[in-house]
Amino acid sequence: DVKVTQSSRYLVKRTGEKVFLECVQDMDHENMFWYRQDPGLGLRLIYFSYDVKMKEKGDIPEGYSVSREKKERFSLILESASTNQTSMYLCASSFLAEAFFGQGTRLTVV
Amino acid sequence: AQSVTQPDIHITVSEGASLELRCNYSYGATPYLFWYVQSPGQGLQLLLKYFSGDTLVQGIKGFEAEFKRSQSSFNLRKPSVHWSDAAEYFCAVASGGNRDDKIIFGKGTRLHILP
């Protein structure tokens, strides 16, 4: 089975902190994604990557950056966390466009 | 650009009744289409997918979906729902498995089941 692992299930950070969300997949997938999930808004794509060191902006990239130094790892970075970034963050990897999701990280910015 | 519309935010059906969840997509070519389910407190699980061929696809848990190109739709159906089907359902579209493919999700439909 494909396994996508997000480093934390719950995080609480202070406004202005730099926040790292880590995601690792074990199936050698080329494509990886970061989404945020908010009630009534569904899953919105923040960034995705189709290869090491390659990244593409999604629909809501503002306030976020990403890093993909190794194929299996895709990190989401909040350079200066703000309260409006409180959300559930979902990482996924894909094969033939089918996405496999991690369990999510619920981030609260206070 | 790809987009997905799920017009129903909430749907309530009685246990044992039939179900149809609507999904409309926007994409220039033949898309790859998916339905995912998210049970409370759980991650997203793939129910079914359409890539090509037969436009009626079968999935897990007794679900099926029909691709209708003329209507740009990919509606999810189940003939008889169970209380355990209460969850949020997401339709998704991808452009076709290309290297730089992105996957776009709809806003979801929350299904409530009446006993």
XYZ file of N, CA and C in Angstrom:
675
model
N 0.831 -1.203 0.000
C 0.000 0.000 0.000
C 0.867 1.255 0.000
N 0.366 2.239 -0.704
C 1.047 3.532 -0.707
C 0.924 4.166 0.658
N 2.025 4.711 1.118
C 1.952 5.403 2.390
C 2.466 6.825 2.222
N 1.618 7.763 2.625
C 2.008 9.171 2.658
C 1.934 9.600 4.116
N 3.048 10.046 4.618
C 3.140 10.358 6.035
C 3.412 11.834 6.235
N 2.556 12.466 7.030
C 2.775 13.857 7.412
C 3.311 13.874 8.827
N 4.278 14.736 9.055
C 5.073 14.647 10.279
C 4.268 14.925 11.539
N 3.228 15.746 11.455
C 2.448 16.075 12.649
C 0.965 15.985 12.346
N 0.182 15.518 13.300
C -1.281 15.556 13.143
C -1.836 16.899 13.601
N -1.229 17.462 14.637
C -1.687 18.740 15.182
C -0.469 19.625 15.463
N -0.634 20.909 15.125
C 0.404 21.887 15.407
C -0.255 23.167 15.879
N 0.348 23.810 16.863
C -0.072 25.141 17.281
C 1.146 26.047 17.200
N 1.017 27.116 16.444
C 2.122 28.046 16.246
C 1.651 29.469 16.504
N 2.620 30.318 16.765
C 2.304 31.722 17.026
C 2.406 32.532 15.743
N 1.635 33.588 15.680
C 1.687 34.517 14.556
C 3.115 34.993 14.347
N 3.549 34.955 13.084
C 4.890 35.410 12.741
C 5.946 34.323 12.732
N 5.629 33.173 13.287
C 6.597 32.073 13.289
C 6.764 31.504 11.890
N 7.924 30.933 11.637
C 8.157 30.180 10.409
C 7.775 28.733 10.689
N 6.935 28.180 9.837
C 6.373 26.859 10.088
C 6.739 25.919 8.942
N 7.171 24.735 9.296
C 7.499 23.708 8.310
C 6.536 22.532 8.471
N 5.889 22.154 7.393
C 5.073 20.949 7.369
C 5.760 19.963 6.432
N 6.015 18.778 6.968
C 6.778 17.785 6.211
C 5.893 16.651 5.732
N 6.210 16.130 4.568
C 5.454 15.032 3.979
C 6.416 14.083 3.287
N 6.236 12.792 3.547
C 7.092 11.775 2.942
C 6.210 10.692 2.337
N 6.554 10.269 1.107
C 5.837 9.158 0.478
C 6.841 8.057 0.132
N 6.317 6.815 0.157
C 7.221 5.682 0.034
C 7.044 4.901 -1.252
N 6.378 5.495 -2.253
C 6.091 4.743 -3.477
C 6.799 5.305 -4.698
N 7.782 6.127 -4.515
C 8.578 6.630 -5.638
C 7.725 7.415 -6.643
N 6.657 8.050 -6.171
C 5.824 8.864 -7.056
C 6.537 10.148 -7.420
N 6.353 10.566 -8.674
C 6.985 11.804 -9.116
C 6.219 13.040 -8.642
N 4.905 12.945 -8.644
C 4.088 14.123 -8.323
C 3.694 14.154 -6.855
N 3.827 15.318 -6.270
C 3.376 15.526 -4.892
C 2.662 16.857 -4.795
N 1.755 16.959 -3.833
C 0.842 18.097 -3.737
C 0.669 18.532 -2.286
N 0.404 19.822 -2.119
C -0.081 20.343 -0.838
C -1.413 21.050 -1.074
N -2.418 20.651 -0.273
C -3.728 21.270 -0.286
C -4.036 21.791 1.114
N -4.908 22.776 1.166
C -5.523 23.105 2.450
C -7.019 22.865 2.328
N -7.584 22.386 3.439
C -9.004 22.054 3.470
C -9.696 22.898 4.511
N -10.697 23.656 4.081
C -11.486 24.498 4.970
C -12.955 24.198 4.740
N -13.756 24.256 5.797
C -15.193 23.948 5.656
C -15.846 24.806 4.584
N -16.566 24.140 3.701
C -17.278 24.854 2.648
C -16.429 25.244 1.457
N -15.122 25.093 1.567
C -14.234 25.469 0.460
C -13.557 24.272 -0.185
N -13.742 23.099 0.374
C -13.147 21.899 -0.211
C -11.644 21.892 -0.074
N -10.987 21.235 -1.004
C -9.537 21.173 -1.031
C -9.028 22.169 -2.064
N -8.182 23.063 -1.615
C -7.604 24.047 -2.524
C -6.106 23.791 -2.661
N -5.657 23.760 -3.909
C -4.270 23.417 -4.194
C -3.361 24.604 -3.906
N -2.338 24.354 -3.089
C -1.391 25.415 -2.737
C -0.201 25.374 -3.698
N 0.469 24.251 -3.730
C 1.607 24.020 -4.615
C 1.635 22.550 -5.000
N 2.266 22.259 -6.127
C 2.580 20.880 -6.436
C 3.957 20.794 -7.080
N 4.469 19.582 -7.101
C 5.814 19.338 -7.621
C 5.782 18.062 -8.447
N 6.397 18.103 -9.615
C 6.418 16.926 -10.471
C 7.817 16.327 -10.604
N 8.760 16.873 -9.852
C 10.105 16.307 -9.868
C 10.916 17.002 -8.779
N 12.040 16.427 -8.462
C 12.928 17.054 -7.473
C 13.285 18.458 -7.939
N 13.200 19.385 -7.005
C 13.502 20.797 -7.219
C 12.541 21.505 -8.180
N 11.520 20.833 -8.644
C 10.534 21.469 -9.513
C 9.275 21.752 -8.711
N 8.677 22.898 -8.959
C 7.447 23.254 -8.260
C 6.580 24.102 -9.163
N 5.287 24.007 -8.933
C 4.320 24.817 -9.660
C 3.329 25.394 -8.659
N 2.937 26.633 -8.861
C 1.924 27.237 -7.998
C 0.568 26.623 -8.288
N -0.183 26.481 -7.212
C -1.563 26.068 -7.348
C -2.469 27.284 -7.354
N -3.639 27.137 -6.771
C -4.618 28.221 -6.796
C -4.436 29.240 -5.687
N -3.785 28.841 -4.594
C -3.641 29.760 -3.450
C -2.220 29.729 -2.890
N -1.216 30.104 -3.673
C 0.163 29.994 -3.189
C 0.632 31.122 -2.263
N -0.133 32.191 -2.162
C 0.328 33.364 -1.418
C 0.532 33.018 0.052
N 1.688 33.389 0.559
C 2.015 33.146 1.961
C 2.672 31.801 2.212
N 2.863 31.034 1.142
C 3.454 29.702 1.269
C 4.637 29.559 0.314
N 5.541 28.670 0.666
C 6.560 28.217 -0.263
C 6.736 26.712 -0.059
N 7.459 26.071 -0.944
C 7.664 24.629 -0.848
C 9.116 24.292 -1.160
N 9.466 23.089 -0.771
C 10.810 22.587 -1.042
C 10.725 21.113 -1.369
N 11.423 20.726 -2.421
C 11.509 19.304 -2.750
C 12.947 18.994 -3.140
N 13.715 18.628 -2.145
C 15.125 18.308 -2.341
C 15.352 16.834 -2.633
N 14.427 16.000 -2.179
C 14.483 14.564 -2.454
C 13.128 14.129 -2.988
N 13.122 13.088 -3.790
C 11.900 12.671 -4.463
C 10.798 12.314 -3.470
N 11.166 11.728 -2.354
C 10.152 11.228 -1.439
C 9.623 12.283 -0.469
N 10.232 13.445 -0.450
C 9.895 14.427 0.585
C 9.477 15.762 -0.036
N 8.350 16.282 0.460
C 7.818 17.554 -0.053
C 7.391 18.381 1.151
N 8.054 19.521 1.323
C 7.819 20.348 2.503
C 7.046 21.598 2.138
N 6.139 21.961 3.005
C 5.380 23.219 2.880
C 5.880 24.162 3.952
N 6.158 25.386 3.550
C 6.736 26.370 4.467
C 5.825 27.582 4.541
N 5.500 27.955 5.765
C 4.795 29.214 6.006
C 5.857 30.170 6.537
N 6.240 31.131 5.723
C 7.362 31.996 6.076
C 7.084 32.822 7.330
N 5.864 33.282 7.476
C 5.459 34.075 8.639
C 3.991 33.778 8.878
N 3.751 32.832 9.769
C 2.394 32.336 9.935
C 1.428 33.441 10.354
N 0.220 33.356 9.811
C -0.839 34.300 10.176
C -2.082 33.516 10.566
N -2.965 34.173 11.289
C -4.152 33.468 11.794
C -5.032 32.938 10.656
N -5.002 33.600 9.503
C -5.832 33.101 8.395
C -5.228 31.876 7.706
N -4.113 31.413 8.210
C -3.548 30.156 7.723
C -3.885 28.987 8.644
N -4.696 29.254 9.643
C -5.239 28.167 10.455
C -6.119 27.307 9.568
N -5.798 26.020 9.485
C -6.485 25.157 8.534
C -6.013 23.722 8.696
N -6.658 22.826 7.928
C -6.170 21.454 7.776
C -5.338 21.411 6.497
N -4.131 20.891 6.607
C -3.236 20.791 5.459
C -3.070 19.327 5.076
N -3.300 19.049 3.798
C -3.234 17.689 3.288
C -2.137 17.579 2.243
N -1.312 16.580 2.412
C -0.279 16.262 1.432
C -0.736 15.046 0.638
N -0.365 14.999 -0.630
C -0.690 13.844 -1.464
C 0.440 13.574 -2.439
N 0.551 12.324 -2.832
C 1.379 11.981 -3.982
C 0.460 11.324 -5.005
N 0.890 11.266 -6.249
C 0.002 10.702 -7.263
C 0.751 9.837 -8.252
N -0.007 8.888 -8.797
C 0.472 8.034 -9.863
C -0.652 7.926 -10.889
N -0.385 8.251 -12.126
C -1.414 8.296 -13.177
C -2.610 9.123 -12.714
N -2.303 10.236 -12.082
C -3.289 11.228 -11.652
C -4.119 10.783 -10.462
N -3.961 9.572 -9.983
C -4.679 9.156 -8.782
C -3.906 9.615 -7.554
N -4.562 10.350 -6.688
C -3.906 10.921 -5.518
C -4.039 10.002 -4.313
N -2.960 9.948 -3.547
C -2.914 9.204 -2.293
C -2.577 10.210 -1.203
N -3.428 10.263 -0.186
C -3.331 11.325 0.795
C -2.732 10.864 2.113
N -2.064 11.794 2.766
C -1.693 11.621 4.153
C -2.895 11.896 5.047
N -2.687 11.765 6.345
C -3.779 11.936 7.303
C -4.071 13.400 7.604
N -3.199 14.284 7.180
C -3.454 15.698 7.383
C -2.783 16.251 8.625
N -2.502 17.533 8.585
C -1.979 18.274 9.735
C -2.937 19.414 10.019
N -3.474 19.408 11.226
C -4.336 20.520 11.624
C -3.479 21.580 12.276
N -3.320 22.684 11.594
C -2.487 23.784 12.066
C -3.356 24.888 12.639
N -3.030 25.299 13.837
C -3.681 26.433 14.462
C -2.638 27.516 14.700
N -2.910 28.715 14.195
C -2.007 29.849 14.394
C -2.684 30.810 15.362
N -2.002 31.072 16.469
C -2.607 31.914 17.509
C -1.871 33.250 17.623
N -8.348 26.416 -17.832
C -7.957 25.793 -16.564
C -9.048 24.816 -16.119
N -8.586 23.801 -15.432
C -9.555 22.816 -14.932
C -10.368 23.413 -13.802
N -11.614 22.980 -13.679
C -12.413 23.331 -12.509
C -13.455 22.259 -12.282
N -13.933 22.199 -11.065
C -14.931 21.208 -10.678
C -16.008 21.909 -9.875
N -17.260 21.616 -10.188
C -18.392 22.173 -9.450
C -19.222 21.045 -8.863
N -19.404 21.112 -7.559
C -20.339 20.233 -6.889
C -21.456 21.138 -6.381
N -22.599 21.126 -7.029
C -23.616 22.136 -6.745
C -24.314 21.965 -5.398
N -24.260 20.783 -4.828
C -24.948 20.525 -3.562
C -23.947 20.491 -2.420
N -24.098 21.408 -1.461
C -23.197 21.438 -0.313
C -23.581 20.346 0.687
N -24.885 20.202 0.908
C -25.390 19.178 1.815
C -26.496 18.405 1.107
N -26.541 17.105 1.360
C -27.646 16.272 0.898
C -28.037 15.345 2.031
N -29.343 15.200 2.228
C -29.859 14.304 3.261
C -30.757 13.270 2.600
N -30.475 12.009 2.886
C -31.315 10.916 2.373
C -31.588 9.945 3.503
N -32.652 9.193 3.351
C -32.989 8.171 4.332
C -32.204 6.895 4.048
N -31.893 6.207 5.125
C -31.184 4.937 4.964
C -32.014 4.013 4.073
N -31.344 3.390 3.116
C -32.033 2.509 2.178
C -32.474 3.189 0.902
N -32.494 4.508 0.899
C -32.882 5.251 -0.307
C -31.716 5.311 -1.281
N -32.043 5.682 -2.512
C -30.998 5.833 -3.519
C -30.347 7.199 -3.391
N -29.154 7.310 -3.974
C -28.361 8.527 -3.839
C -27.770 8.915 -5.181
N -27.777 10.206 -5.459
C -27.013 10.727 -6.587
C -26.353 12.028 -6.162
N -25.047 12.097 -6.280
C -24.291 13.312 -6.010
C -23.776 13.851 -7.334
N -23.978 15.151 -7.528
C -23.662 15.747 -8.812
C -22.255 16.335 -8.859
N -21.659 16.234 -10.045
C -20.339 16.805 -10.284
C -20.273 17.253 -11.736
N -19.896 18.503 -11.932
C -19.646 19.018 -13.271
C -18.212 19.521 -13.345
N -17.586 19.299 -14.460
C -16.188 19.686 -14.597
C -16.028 20.583 -15.816
N -14.912 21.277 -15.806
C -14.541 22.087 -16.948
C -13.118 21.726 -17.331
N -12.978 21.236 -18.547
C -11.653 20.894 -19.054
C -11.765 20.690 -20.551
N -10.768 21.105 -21.301
C -10.859 21.103 -22.751
C -10.844 19.734 -23.392
N -10.069 18.831 -22.856
C -9.945 17.505 -23.459
C -10.648 16.488 -22.562
N -10.420 15.232 -22.828
C -10.996 14.206 -21.976
C -10.249 14.175 -20.655
N -10.967 14.401 -19.586
C -10.285 14.471 -18.286
C -10.172 13.096 -17.630
N -9.334 13.053 -16.620
C -9.371 11.956 -15.681
C -10.267 12.422 -14.527
N -11.212 11.596 -14.124
C -12.197 11.999 -13.117
C -12.198 11.027 -11.948
N -12.424 11.572 -10.769
C -12.340 10.782 -9.534
C -13.449 11.211 -8.576
N -13.834 10.256 -7.733
C -14.618 10.552 -6.545
C -13.857 10.009 -5.328
N -13.748 10.878 -4.309
C -13.140 10.507 -3.041
C -14.156 10.687 -1.932
N -13.970 9.922 -0.857
C -14.829 10.060 0.312
C -13.958 10.338 1.534
N -14.471 11.193 2.399
C -13.781 11.500 3.657
C -14.766 11.312 4.801
N -14.585 10.261 5.545
C -15.409 10.034 6.724
C -14.906 10.919 7.858
N -15.761 11.210 8.832
C -15.365 12.118 9.916
C -14.055 11.705 10.572
N -13.119 12.635 10.618
C -11.835 12.382 11.257
C -10.889 11.494 10.478
N -11.256 11.176 9.261
C -10.446 10.261 8.450
C -9.816 10.978 7.261
N -8.871 10.299 6.641
C -8.279 10.822 5.416
C -9.174 10.561 4.217
N -8.746 11.029 3.060
C -9.518 10.841 1.833
C -9.233 9.471 1.226
N -10.299 8.805 0.827
C -10.205 7.478 0.233
C -10.808 7.514 -1.159
N -10.120 6.914 -2.123
C -10.633 6.862 -3.482
C -11.809 5.896 -3.573
N -12.925 6.387 -4.126
C -14.092 5.527 -4.373
C -14.030 4.902 -5.762
N -13.740 5.726 -6.762
C -13.677 5.241 -8.139
C -13.008 6.278 -9.015
N -12.677 5.832 -10.241
C -11.998 6.722 -11.174
C -12.409 6.393 -12.597
N -12.343 7.400 -13.454
C -12.600 7.220 -14.879
C -11.431 7.794 -15.650
N -10.876 6.944 -16.521
C -9.814 7.414 -17.403
C -10.284 7.395 -18.849
N -10.899 6.283 -19.280
C -11.359 6.131 -20.652
C -12.223 4.879 -20.707
N -12.806 4.611 -21.878
C -13.560 3.377 -22.056
C -14.985 3.502 -21.561
N -15.465 2.439 -20.958
C -16.843 2.377 -20.501
C -17.160 3.580 -19.608
N -18.224 4.273 -19.938
C -18.530 5.517 -19.218
C -19.186 5.271 -17.870
N -19.588 4.057 -17.589
C -20.140 3.708 -16.280
C -19.066 2.937 -15.529
N -18.613 3.515 -14.434
C -17.528 2.886 -13.673
C -18.023 2.454 -12.304
N -17.539 1.329 -11.880
C -17.898 0.788 -10.575
C -16.781 1.076 -9.588
N -17.174 1.331 -8.355
C -16.180 1.608 -7.339
C -16.370 0.728 -6.120
N -15.737 1.143 -5.045
C -15.853 0.396 -3.805
C -17.132 0.783 -3.077
N -17.522 -0.029 -2.110
C -18.663 0.250 -1.233
C -19.980 0.373 -2.008
N -20.072 -0.229 -3.187
C -21.323 -0.228 -3.933
C -21.610 1.037 -4.725
N -20.646 1.929 -4.833
C -20.825 3.162 -5.588
C -20.508 2.959 -7.072
N -21.165 3.770 -7.891
C -20.856 3.833 -9.305
C -20.967 5.279 -9.778
N -20.356 5.575 -10.906
C -20.444 6.921 -11.470
C -20.505 6.810 -12.990
N -21.163 7.779 -13.587
C -21.311 7.781 -15.036
C -20.727 9.058 -15.624
N -19.833 8.898 -16.585
C -19.236 10.015 -17.298
C -20.123 10.365 -18.483
N -20.557 11.626 -18.525
C -21.358 12.101 -19.654
C -20.648 13.303 -20.256
N -19.988 13.060 -21.375
C -19.203 14.119 -22.002
C -20.091 15.281 -22.422
N -21.272 14.986 -22.945
C -22.148 16.043 -23.469
C -22.604 16.986 -22.374
N -22.645 16.478 -21.146
C -23.083 17.304 -20.022
C -21.921 17.728 -19.123
N -20.715 17.323 -19.469
C -19.532 17.586 -18.624
C -19.816 17.180 -17.187
N -20.370 15.981 -17.035
C -20.748 15.552 -15.688
C -20.151 14.192 -15.356
N -20.056 13.963 -14.080
C -19.544 12.686 -13.557
C -20.240 12.467 -12.219
N -21.509 12.095 -12.277
C -22.333 11.965 -11.080
C -22.128 10.628 -10.395
N -22.123 10.672 -9.086
C -21.917 9.490 -8.252
C -23.270 8.945 -7.806
N -23.430 7.635 -7.853
C -24.716 7.035 -7.488
C -24.510 5.816 -6.585
N -25.556 5.567 -5.794
C -25.608 4.340 -5.009
C -27.077 3.964 -4.875
N -27.441 2.719 -5.158
C -28.863 2.359 -5.167
C -29.504 2.350 -3.779
N -28.723 2.076 -2.741
C -29.296 1.989 -1.396
C -28.216 2.379 -0.387
N -28.407 3.514 0.273
C -27.363 4.001 1.185
C -27.491 3.358 2.550
N -26.353 3.296 3.210
C -26.239 2.749 4.573
C -25.808 3.884 5.485
N -26.110 3.758 6.793
C -25.758 4.834 7.718
C -24.258 5.133 7.666
N -23.455 4.121 7.351
C -22.001 4.322 7.323
C -21.540 5.142 6.122
N -22.457 5.440 5.196
C -22.093 6.272 4.047
C -22.075 7.759 4.391
N -22.538 8.107 5.578
C -22.503 9.514 5.978
C -21.058 9.993 6.005
N -20.756 10.990 5.179
C -19.378 11.438 4.996
C -19.404 12.639 4.069
N -18.213 13.137 3.749
C -18.106 14.187 2.743
C -17.509 13.580 1.489
N -18.068 13.948 0.350
C -17.670 13.371 -0.923
C -17.095 14.471 -1.821
N -15.962 14.149 -2.415
C -15.278 15.117 -3.269
C -15.093 14.555 -4.672
N -15.447 15.364 -5.647
C -15.170 15.055 -7.042
C -13.873 15.753 -7.432
N -13.076 15.120 -8.283
C -11.795 15.709 -8.669
C -11.543 15.463 -10.150
N -10.771 16.371 -10.752
C -10.423 16.259 -12.162
C -8.932 16.466 -12.341
N -8.348 15.693 -13.230
C -6.952 15.861 -13.600
C -6.885 15.855 -15.117
N -5.798 16.441 -15.625
C -5.757 16.637 -17.069
C -5.306 15.416 -17.842
N -4.830 14.370 -17.170
C -4.572 13.169 -17.952
C -3.291 12.441 -17.664
N -2.793 12.577 -16.427
C -1.635 11.762 -16.080
C -0.344 12.260 -16.663
N -0.331 13.518 -17.104
C 0.924 14.068 -17.597
C 1.874 14.335 -16.438
N 3.109 14.578 -16.801
C 4.140 14.707 -15.781
C 3.849 15.864 -14.835
N 3.385 16.976 -15.391
C 3.115 18.136 -14.556
C 1.627 18.301 -14.285
N 0.955 17.177 -14.188
C -0.485 17.181 -13.986
C -0.841 17.707 -12.609
N -1.870 18.513 -12.518
C -2.387 18.868 -11.211
C -3.795 18.334 -11.086
N -4.190 18.120 -9.848
C -5.481 17.522 -9.546
C -6.303 18.569 -8.809
N -7.460 18.874 -9.360
C -8.316 19.915 -8.796
C -9.570 19.266 -8.212
N -9.919 19.695 -7.008
C -11.060 19.144 -6.285
C -12.216 20.136 -6.248
N -13.430 19.575 -6.155
C -14.592 20.392 -5.887
C -14.685 20.737 -4.410
N -15.713 21.499 -4.063
C -15.860 21.958 -2.682
C -16.478 20.913 -1.774
N -16.933 19.819 -2.354
C -17.440 18.733 -1.535
C -18.939 18.776 -1.324
N -19.511 17.603 -1.103
C -20.913 17.456 -0.720
C -20.963 16.616 0.539
N -21.572 17.167 1.574
C -21.695 16.419 2.821
C -23.004 15.653 2.808
N -22.898 14.356 2.992
C -24.060 13.468 2.958
C -24.507 13.133 4.366
N -25.775 13.387 4.643
C -26.380 13.040 5.925
C -27.369 11.916 5.687
N -27.401 10.957 6.605
C -28.294 9.804 6.467
C -29.316 9.832 7.603
N -30.583 9.782 7.247
C -31.657 9.698 8.243
C -31.951 8.233 8.548
N -32.111 7.895 9.829
C -32.385 6.487 10.167
C -33.765 6.053 9.695
